[in-house]
Amino acid sequence: MKMVNAFNMKRAAAGLRRINLDGLRWRVFDAKGQVLGRLASQIATVVQGKDKPTYTPNRDDGDMCIVLNAKDVCVTGRKLTDKVYYWHTGYVGHLKERTFKDQMAKDPTEVIRKAILRMLPRNKLRDDRDRKLRIFPGSEHPFGDRPLEPYVMPPRRVREMRPRERRAMIREQKKAELQQQKTDGTKKGKKREAPEESA
Amino acid sequence: MNKDKIFKLAKGFRGRAKNCIRIARERVEKALQYSYRDRRNKKRDMRSLWIQRINAGTRQHGVNYGNFMHGLMKENIQLNRKVLSELSMHEPYSFKALVDISKNAFPGNKNVVIPPRKVAV
């Protein structure tokens, strides 16, 4: 793993060809504890340049995006074991697959990179936008001397719970409370009664 | 006669379409059809581009496009999207003033935020 990281550092630092204009800002995203898809959609809007009022669709004007702590990105539900990445090699019958867990073990940066690339529009600017993404599994990056700007994620808007979900949640809460009361009652029966009476 | 006109219109086409009359005639007909259609599409595309630019500009100030336009309609400000997009690009302070007017008129819907459910790492 250490060898892979050293190789990534060199490649990431030296990969700045003069294709990019340097009137662009360098935004830093921290992926620690963020949900994968929601983070990727924010990064995709920034890389396209859609948060600037001077957006032009035929010209690539997005900011350079640096993503840190890629190994700490989260997914909800059972996606850790059930999300499968498929790809076909071109030979008949060779449909390969790899689960999310294995991909994170192998190369955690690829997970975020795939998520973002698949959210960008499929046109001629997609490769240039890919070049503007730098993803690092840890929190170290060789761009310390640039003027970096941390990106503040907008507050998460979760829709209201549907009535059935709300009722299920209330039922679970009540069950948890009952269980707590039972265990507290059986564990310290006599000792608890004394402070209750006094209170 | 007609051939020269067609070759004149076929400048810049790919391969034999700029040199050989049979292919050029087809391609030129198609090109003229596209240009007829696109003269009407251009108006739609430009409006969509203005809306994207206004959206980007207002989100920098914390308001999204829909709430912004609703606020302007309430205040009976009849600036069109073309002018608003130009303001958002070149006149940031005037645009901020407009965003403030819109916020006063229409503060936005109540945002329901419930703490997130369990997240598996």
mmCIF file of C-alpha atoms in Angstrom:
data_model
loop_
_atom_site.group_PDB
_atom_site.id
_atom_site.type_symbol
_atom_site.label_atom_id
_atom_site.label_comp_id
_atom_site.label_asym_id
_atom_site.label_seq_id
_atom_site.Cartn_x
_atom_site.Cartn_y
_atom_site.Cartn_z
ATOM 1 C CA MET A 1 0.000 0.000 0.000
ATOM 2 C CA LYS A 2 2.856 2.357 0.780
ATOM 3 C CA MET A 3 4.390 1.819 -2.648
ATOM 4 C CA VAL A 4 1.047 2.560 -4.310
ATOM 5 C CA ASN A 5 0.666 5.775 -2.350
ATOM 6 C CA ALA A 6 4.137 6.994 -3.285
ATOM 7 C CA PHE A 7 3.439 6.301 -6.921
ATOM 8 C CA ASN A 8 0.125 8.132 -6.736
ATOM 9 C CA MET A 9 1.749 11.174 -5.174
ATOM 10 C CA LYS A 10 4.299 11.553 -7.936
ATOM 11 C CA ARG A 11 1.765 11.019 -10.663
ATOM 12 C CA ALA A 12 -0.748 13.365 -9.129
ATOM 13 C CA ALA A 13 1.737 16.156 -8.551
ATOM 14 C CA ALA A 14 3.427 15.932 -11.913
ATOM 15 C CA GLY A 15 0.223 15.475 -13.905
ATOM 16 C CA LEU A 16 -0.341 19.205 -14.240
ATOM 17 C CA ARG A 17 0.099 19.738 -17.938
ATOM 18 C CA ARG A 18 -0.384 23.197 -19.312
ATOM 19 C CA ILE A 19 -3.803 22.344 -20.691
ATOM 20 C CA ASN A 20 -5.405 23.837 -17.626
ATOM 21 C CA LEU A 21 -5.691 27.594 -17.496
ATOM 22 C CA ASP A 22 -4.477 28.960 -14.221
ATOM 23 C CA GLY A 23 -7.183 31.422 -13.357
ATOM 24 C CA LEU A 24 -8.899 28.571 -11.583
ATOM 25 C CA ARG A 25 -9.292 27.996 -7.905
ATOM 26 C CA TRP A 26 -8.183 24.869 -6.073
ATOM 27 C CA ARG A 27 -11.021 23.476 -3.976
ATOM 28 C CA VAL A 28 -10.451 20.855 -1.328
ATOM 29 C CA PHE A 29 -13.162 18.319 -0.506
ATOM 30 C CA ASP A 30 -12.960 16.224 2.612
ATOM 31 C CA ALA A 31 -14.638 12.884 2.011
ATOM 32 C CA LYS A 32 -14.483 11.734 5.618
ATOM 33 C CA GLY A 33 -17.918 10.557 6.689
ATOM 34 C CA GLN A 34 -19.619 11.827 3.538
ATOM 35 C CA VAL A 35 -22.095 9.713 1.612
ATOM 36 C CA LEU A 36 -20.537 8.685 -1.708
ATOM 37 C CA GLY A 37 -23.179 9.776 -4.216
ATOM 38 C CA ARG A 38 -24.058 13.063 -2.564
ATOM 39 C CA LEU A 39 -20.418 14.072 -2.372
ATOM 40 C CA ALA A 40 -19.830 13.029 -5.975
ATOM 41 C CA SER A 41 -22.725 15.118 -7.276
ATOM 42 C CA GLN A 42 -21.394 18.235 -5.550
ATOM 43 C CA ILE A 43 -17.921 17.619 -6.930
ATOM 44 C CA ALA A 44 -19.356 17.062 -10.405
ATOM 45 C CA THR A 45 -21.087 20.469 -10.378
ATOM 46 C CA VAL A 46 -17.871 22.159 -9.253
ATOM 47 C CA VAL A 47 -15.691 20.394 -11.821
ATOM 48 C CA GLN A 48 -18.070 21.371 -14.624
ATOM 49 C CA GLY A 49 -17.933 24.975 -13.560
ATOM 50 C CA LYS A 50 -21.670 25.141 -13.040
ATOM 51 C CA ASP A 51 -21.373 27.135 -9.840
ATOM 52 C CA LYS A 52 -19.904 30.116 -11.666
ATOM 53 C CA PRO A 53 -22.139 32.641 -13.415
ATOM 54 C CA THR A 54 -19.699 32.662 -16.362
ATOM 55 C CA TYR A 55 -20.532 29.074 -17.257
ATOM 56 C CA THR A 56 -20.171 28.350 -20.974
ATOM 57 C CA PRO A 57 -21.069 24.866 -22.224
ATOM 58 C CA ASN A 58 -18.450 24.651 -24.966
ATOM 59 C CA ARG A 59 -15.528 25.673 -22.793
ATOM 60 C CA ASP A 60 -14.183 23.822 -19.778
ATOM 61 C CA ASP A 61 -14.012 26.235 -16.902
ATOM 62 C CA GLY A 62 -14.247 24.095 -13.789
ATOM 63 C CA ASP A 63 -12.061 24.449 -10.724
ATOM 64 C CA MET A 64 -9.362 21.978 -9.764
ATOM 65 C CA CYS A 65 -10.826 19.591 -7.200
ATOM 66 C CA ILE A 66 -8.759 17.801 -4.600
ATOM 67 C CA VAL A 67 -10.494 15.058 -2.622
ATOM 68 C CA LEU A 68 -8.928 13.909 0.633
ATOM 69 C CA ASN A 69 -9.612 10.904 2.867
ATOM 70 C CA ALA A 70 -11.058 8.863 0.061
ATOM 71 C CA LYS A 71 -10.846 5.696 2.111
ATOM 72 C CA ASP A 72 -13.268 7.125 4.686
ATOM 73 C CA VAL A 73 -16.180 7.672 2.316
ATOM 74 C CA CYS A 74 -19.429 6.003 3.453
ATOM 75 C CA VAL A 75 -22.349 4.306 1.791
ATOM 76 C CA THR A 76 -25.769 3.628 3.271
ATOM 77 C CA GLY A 77 -27.736 0.436 3.347
ATOM 78 C CA ARG A 78 -26.105 -2.811 2.283
ATOM 79 C CA LYS A 79 -24.054 -1.261 -0.496
ATOM 80 C CA LEU A 80 -20.775 -2.119 1.175
ATOM 81 C CA THR A 81 -21.250 -5.773 0.232
ATOM 82 C CA ASP A 82 -23.973 -5.563 -2.387
ATOM 83 C CA LYS A 83 -22.822 -2.780 -4.722
ATOM 84 C CA VAL A 84 -21.032 -4.426 -7.630
ATOM 85 C CA TYR A 85 -18.970 -2.732 -10.315
ATOM 86 C CA TYR A 86 -19.312 -4.456 -13.676
ATOM 87 C CA TRP A 87 -17.176 -4.051 -16.752
ATOM 88 C CA HIS A 88 -16.812 -5.984 -19.973
ATOM 89 C CA THR A 89 -13.399 -6.632 -21.446
ATOM 90 C CA GLY A 90 -14.631 -6.989 -25.022
ATOM 91 C CA TYR A 91 -14.098 -10.712 -25.290
ATOM 92 C CA VAL A 92 -17.217 -12.852 -25.455
ATOM 93 C CA GLY A 93 -18.411 -13.988 -22.076
ATOM 94 C CA HIS A 94 -15.880 -11.910 -20.119
ATOM 95 C CA LEU A 95 -18.117 -9.798 -17.927
ATOM 96 C CA LYS A 96 -16.044 -9.026 -14.878
ATOM 97 C CA GLU A 97 -17.328 -7.843 -11.554
ATOM 98 C CA ARG A 98 -15.935 -6.574 -8.329
ATOM 99 C CA THR A 99 -17.726 -5.619 -5.132
ATOM 100 C CA PHE A 100 -17.466 -2.281 -3.401
ATOM 101 C CA LYS A 101 -15.527 -3.775 -0.517
ATOM 102 C CA ASP A 102 -12.889 -5.286 -2.778
ATOM 103 C CA GLN A 103 -12.562 -2.083 -4.762
ATOM 104 C CA MET A 104 -11.984 -0.099 -1.588
ATOM 105 C CA ALA A 105 -9.351 -2.597 -0.518
ATOM 106 C CA LYS A 106 -7.660 -2.440 -3.896
ATOM 107 C CA ASP A 107 -7.815 1.271 -4.725
ATOM 108 C CA PRO A 108 -10.143 3.563 -2.767
ATOM 109 C CA THR A 109 -9.662 6.493 -5.118
ATOM 110 C CA GLU A 110 -11.265 4.625 -8.022
ATOM 111 C CA VAL A 111 -14.616 4.475 -6.235
ATOM 112 C CA ILE A 112 -14.944 8.245 -6.076
ATOM 113 C CA ARG A 113 -13.446 8.744 -9.507
ATOM 114 C CA LYS A 114 -15.959 6.375 -11.129
ATOM 115 C CA ALA A 115 -18.837 7.977 -9.261
ATOM 116 C CA ILE A 116 -17.887 11.444 -10.480
ATOM 117 C CA LEU A 117 -17.013 10.472 -14.039
ATOM 118 C CA ARG A 118 -20.343 8.751 -14.480
ATOM 119 C CA MET A 119 -22.097 11.936 -13.383
ATOM 120 C CA LEU A 120 -20.391 14.163 -15.940
ATOM 121 C CA PRO A 121 -21.994 14.683 -19.365
ATOM 122 C CA ARG A 122 -20.564 12.354 -21.990
ATOM 123 C CA ASN A 123 -18.963 14.854 -24.325
ATOM 124 C CA LYS A 124 -15.515 15.872 -25.482
ATOM 125 C CA LEU A 125 -14.797 17.825 -22.306
ATOM 126 C CA ARG A 126 -15.153 14.792 -20.072
ATOM 127 C CA ASP A 127 -11.484 13.784 -20.296
ATOM 128 C CA ASP A 128 -10.285 17.292 -19.518
ATOM 129 C CA ARG A 129 -12.549 17.387 -16.508
ATOM 130 C CA ASP A 130 -11.148 14.022 -15.399
ATOM 131 C CA ARG A 131 -7.684 15.567 -15.497
ATOM 132 C CA LYS A 132 -8.803 18.260 -13.084
ATOM 133 C CA LEU A 133 -9.713 15.754 -10.384
ATOM 134 C CA ARG A 134 -7.059 14.745 -7.923
ATOM 135 C CA ILE A 135 -8.134 12.146 -5.368
ATOM 136 C CA PHE A 136 -6.030 10.975 -2.429
ATOM 137 C CA PRO A 137 -6.824 8.118 -0.046
ATOM 138 C CA GLY A 138 -5.282 9.838 2.970
ATOM 139 C CA SER A 139 -5.124 13.462 4.010
ATOM 140 C CA GLU A 140 -1.704 14.252 2.567
ATOM 141 C CA HIS A 141 -1.331 15.856 -0.797
ATOM 142 C CA PRO A 142 1.586 17.414 -2.620
ATOM 143 C CA PHE A 143 -0.255 20.651 -3.341
ATOM 144 C CA GLY A 144 0.479 22.342 -0.042
ATOM 145 C CA ASP A 145 1.984 25.445 -1.572
ATOM 146 C CA ARG A 146 -1.028 26.351 -3.729
ATOM 147 C CA PRO A 147 -3.788 28.675 -2.572
ATOM 148 C CA LEU A 148 -6.305 26.024 -1.493
ATOM 149 C CA GLU A 149 -9.924 26.663 -0.572
ATOM 150 C CA PRO A 150 -11.888 24.172 1.518
ATOM 151 C CA TYR A 151 -15.364 23.425 0.214
ATOM 152 C CA VAL A 152 -18.210 23.648 2.678
ATOM 153 C CA MET A 153 -20.853 21.072 1.853
ATOM 154 C CA PRO A 154 -24.381 22.514 1.778
ATOM 155 C CA PRO A 155 -26.654 21.289 4.596
ATOM 156 C CA ARG A 156 -28.257 17.985 3.853
ATOM 157 C CA ARG A 157 -31.915 18.249 2.943
ATOM 158 C CA VAL A 158 -33.657 15.009 3.812
ATOM 159 C CA ARG A 159 -37.272 14.749 2.774
ATOM 160 C CA GLU A 160 -39.925 14.233 5.397
ATOM 161 C CA MET A 161 -40.451 10.653 6.480
ATOM 162 C CA ARG A 162 -43.376 8.911 4.925
ATOM 163 C CA PRO A 163 -46.164 8.009 7.415
ATOM 164 C CA ARG A 164 -45.369 4.305 7.351
ATOM 165 C CA GLU A 165 -41.690 4.930 8.032
ATOM 166 C CA ARG A 166 -42.542 7.353 10.788
ATOM 167 C CA ARG A 167 -44.825 4.808 12.473
ATOM 168 C CA ALA A 168 -42.122 2.141 12.201
ATOM 169 C CA MET A 169 -39.579 4.487 13.723
ATOM 170 C CA ILE A 170 -41.912 5.317 16.612
ATOM 171 C CA ARG A 171 -42.531 1.617 17.202
ATOM 172 C CA GLU A 172 -38.788 0.926 17.324
ATOM 173 C CA GLN A 173 -38.231 3.776 19.726
ATOM 174 C CA LYS A 174 -40.962 2.459 22.021
ATOM 175 C CA LYS A 175 -39.492 -1.048 21.884
ATOM 176 C CA ALA A 176 -36.064 0.287 22.782
ATOM 177 C CA GLU A 177 -37.508 2.235 25.699
ATOM 178 C CA LEU A 178 -39.403 -0.814 26.990
ATOM 179 C CA GLN A 179 -36.273 -2.966 26.762
ATOM 180 C CA GLN A 180 -34.244 -0.380 28.626
ATOM 181 C CA GLN A 181 -36.864 -0.169 31.346
ATOM 182 C CA LYS A 182 -36.974 -3.960 31.682
ATOM 183 C CA THR A 183 -33.209 -4.360 31.944
ATOM 184 C CA ASP A 184 -32.966 -1.498 34.422
ATOM 185 C CA GLY A 185 -35.824 -2.985 36.483
ATOM 186 C CA THR A 186 -34.402 -6.547 36.667
ATOM 187 C CA LYS A 187 -30.732 -5.597 37.184
ATOM 188 C CA LYS A 188 -30.897 -3.348 40.215
ATOM 189 C CA GLY A 189 -34.318 -4.041 41.615
ATOM 190 C CA LYS A 190 -33.877 -3.120 45.276
ATOM 191 C CA LYS A 191 -31.285 -0.415 44.854
ATOM 192 C CA ARG A 192 -33.392 1.385 42.258
ATOM 193 C CA GLU A 193 -36.506 1.350 44.377
ATOM 194 C CA ALA A 194 -34.759 3.170 47.224
ATOM 195 C CA PRO A 195 -33.768 6.296 45.206
ATOM 196 C CA GLU A 196 -37.186 6.275 43.458
ATOM 197 C CA GLU A 197 -38.993 6.327 46.777
ATOM 198 C CA SER A 198 -36.725 9.031 48.078
ATOM 199 C CA ALA A 199 -37.207 11.095 44.874
ATOM 200 C CA MET B 1 -25.307 27.164 -61.937
ATOM 201 C CA ASN B 2 -26.952 25.290 -59.138
ATOM 202 C CA LYS B 3 -23.830 23.176 -58.722
ATOM 203 C CA ASP B 4 -21.713 26.167 -57.885
ATOM 204 C CA LYS B 5 -24.210 27.347 -55.325
ATOM 205 C CA ILE B 6 -24.219 23.941 -53.704
ATOM 206 C CA PHE B 7 -20.452 23.739 -53.539
ATOM 207 C CA LYS B 8 -20.364 27.174 -52.027
ATOM 208 C CA LEU B 9 -22.705 26.063 -49.284
ATOM 209 C CA ALA B 10 -20.751 22.823 -48.780
ATOM 210 C CA LYS B 11 -17.519 24.457 -47.676
ATOM 211 C CA GLY B 12 -15.977 22.794 -44.645
ATOM 212 C CA PHE B 13 -17.854 19.526 -44.955
ATOM 213 C CA ARG B 14 -16.158 16.240 -44.314
ATOM 214 C CA GLY B 15 -14.760 13.954 -46.992
ATOM 215 C CA ARG B 16 -16.441 13.728 -50.349
ATOM 216 C CA ALA B 17 -19.369 15.866 -49.262
ATOM 217 C CA LYS B 18 -17.485 19.002 -50.206
ATOM 218 C CA ASN B 19 -16.229 17.756 -53.560
ATOM 219 C CA CYS B 20 -18.678 15.368 -55.199
ATOM 220 C CA ILE B 21 -21.988 16.801 -56.302
ATOM 221 C CA ARG B 22 -24.214 13.835 -55.517
ATOM 222 C CA ILE B 23 -23.080 13.567 -51.928
ATOM 223 C CA ALA B 24 -22.778 17.303 -51.495
ATOM 224 C CA ARG B 25 -26.336 17.868 -52.630
ATOM 225 C CA GLU B 26 -27.679 15.521 -49.934
ATOM 226 C CA ARG B 27 -25.524 16.967 -47.210
ATOM 227 C CA VAL B 28 -26.380 20.530 -48.137
ATOM 228 C CA GLU B 29 -30.082 19.768 -48.067
ATOM 229 C CA LYS B 30 -29.673 18.277 -44.610
ATOM 230 C CA ALA B 31 -27.597 21.209 -43.465
ATOM 231 C CA LEU B 32 -30.272 23.661 -44.576
ATOM 232 C CA GLN B 33 -32.914 21.638 -42.734
ATOM 233 C CA TYR B 34 -30.800 21.678 -39.584
ATOM 234 C CA SER B 35 -30.259 25.410 -39.827
ATOM 235 C CA TYR B 36 -34.029 25.985 -40.187
ATOM 236 C CA ARG B 37 -34.695 23.896 -37.099
ATOM 237 C CA ASP B 38 -31.857 25.402 -35.125
ATOM 238 C CA ARG B 39 -32.910 28.989 -35.743
ATOM 239 C CA ARG B 40 -35.883 28.062 -33.571
ATOM 240 C CA ASN B 41 -33.810 25.941 -31.160
ATOM 241 C CA LYS B 42 -31.300 28.704 -30.596
ATOM 242 C CA LYS B 43 -33.881 30.779 -28.780
ATOM 243 C CA ARG B 44 -34.599 27.858 -26.453
ATOM 244 C CA ASP B 45 -30.930 27.055 -25.879
ATOM 245 C CA MET B 46 -29.999 30.611 -25.102
ATOM 246 C CA ARG B 47 -32.819 30.915 -22.573
ATOM 247 C CA SER B 48 -31.703 27.707 -20.926
ATOM 248 C CA LEU B 49 -28.129 29.014 -20.747
ATOM 249 C CA TRP B 50 -29.308 32.271 -19.149
ATOM 250 C CA ILE B 51 -31.256 30.304 -16.573
ATOM 251 C CA GLN B 52 -28.206 28.169 -15.741
ATOM 252 C CA ARG B 53 -26.093 31.278 -15.280
ATOM 253 C CA ILE B 54 -28.670 32.980 -13.084
ATOM 254 C CA ASN B 55 -28.940 29.787 -11.029
ATOM 255 C CA ALA B 56 -25.179 29.699 -10.487
ATOM 256 C CA GLY B 57 -25.113 33.376 -9.557
ATOM 257 C CA THR B 58 -27.951 33.163 -7.054
ATOM 258 C CA ARG B 59 -26.660 29.976 -5.454
ATOM 259 C CA GLN B 60 -23.478 31.823 -4.627
ATOM 260 C CA HIS B 61 -25.684 34.021 -2.441
ATOM 261 C CA GLY B 62 -27.632 31.135 -0.968
ATOM 262 C CA VAL B 63 -30.832 31.304 -3.000
ATOM 263 C CA ASN B 64 -31.828 28.993 -5.796
ATOM 264 C CA TYR B 65 -33.266 30.025 -9.148
ATOM 265 C CA GLY B 66 -36.889 29.156 -8.426
ATOM 266 C CA ASN B 67 -37.176 31.110 -5.187
ATOM 267 C CA PHE B 68 -35.281 34.019 -6.740
ATOM 268 C CA MET B 69 -37.640 34.356 -9.694
ATOM 269 C CA HIS B 70 -40.665 33.979 -7.440
ATOM 270 C CA GLY B 71 -39.420 36.832 -5.300
ATOM 271 C CA LEU B 72 -38.869 39.018 -8.373
ATOM 272 C CA MET B 73 -42.332 38.257 -9.702
ATOM 273 C CA LYS B 74 -43.809 39.234 -6.350
ATOM 274 C CA GLU B 75 -42.012 42.555 -6.438
ATOM 275 C CA ASN B 76 -43.133 43.059 -10.049
ATOM 276 C CA ILE B 77 -39.580 43.414 -11.372
ATOM 277 C CA GLN B 78 -39.812 42.709 -15.069
ATOM 278 C CA LEU B 79 -36.168 42.207 -15.962
ATOM 279 C CA ASN B 80 -35.846 39.301 -18.355
ATOM 280 C CA ARG B 81 -33.470 36.382 -18.002
ATOM 281 C CA LYS B 82 -31.046 37.675 -20.600
ATOM 282 C CA VAL B 83 -30.447 40.878 -18.684
ATOM 283 C CA LEU B 84 -30.328 39.049 -15.369
ATOM 284 C CA SER B 85 -27.655 36.655 -16.648
ATOM 285 C CA GLU B 86 -25.568 39.575 -17.930
ATOM 286 C CA LEU B 87 -25.890 41.269 -14.550
ATOM 287 C CA SER B 88 -24.845 38.118 -12.732
ATOM 288 C CA MET B 89 -21.730 37.855 -14.886
ATOM 289 C CA HIS B 90 -20.552 41.452 -15.075
ATOM 290 C CA GLU B 91 -22.276 43.445 -12.317
ATOM 291 C CA PRO B 92 -21.979 41.442 -9.118
ATOM 292 C CA TYR B 93 -23.011 44.185 -6.723
ATOM 293 C CA SER B 94 -26.187 45.051 -8.606
ATOM 294 C CA PHE B 95 -27.005 41.382 -8.770
ATOM 295 C CA LYS B 96 -26.523 41.023 -5.034
ATOM 296 C CA ALA B 97 -28.957 43.891 -4.528
ATOM 297 C CA LEU B 98 -31.523 42.055 -6.665
ATOM 298 C CA VAL B 99 -31.003 38.856 -4.672
ATOM 299 C CA ASP B 100 -31.600 40.786 -1.449
ATOM 300 C CA ILE B 101 -34.813 42.265 -2.824
ATOM 301 C CA SER B 102 -35.974 38.777 -3.745
ATOM 302 C CA LYS B 103 -35.095 37.399 -0.324
ATOM 303 C CA ASN B 104 -37.114 40.123 1.359
ATOM 304 C CA ALA B 105 -40.105 39.425 -0.837
ATOM 305 C CA PHE B 106 -39.947 35.632 -0.620
ATOM 306 C CA PRO B 107 -37.789 34.129 2.106
ATOM 307 C CA GLY B 108 -38.139 30.558 0.828
ATOM 308 C CA ASN B 109 -39.870 27.356 1.875
ATOM 309 C CA LYS B 110 -39.287 25.848 5.265
ATOM 310 C CA ASN B 111 -36.460 23.339 4.999
ATOM 311 C CA VAL B 112 -37.211 20.132 6.813
ATOM 312 C CA VAL B 113 -33.973 18.667 8.074
ATOM 313 C CA ILE B 114 -34.133 15.376 9.889
ATOM 314 C CA PRO B 115 -30.875 13.877 11.171
ATOM 315 C CA PRO B 116 -29.555 11.227 8.795
ATOM 316 C CA ARG B 117 -30.172 7.546 9.284
ATOM 317 C CA LYS B 118 -27.538 4.973 10.096
ATOM 318 C CA VAL B 119 -24.602 5.120 7.736
ATOM 319 C CA ALA B 120 -22.512 2.003 7.267
ATOM 320 C CA VAL B 121 -18.778 2.630 6.953
#
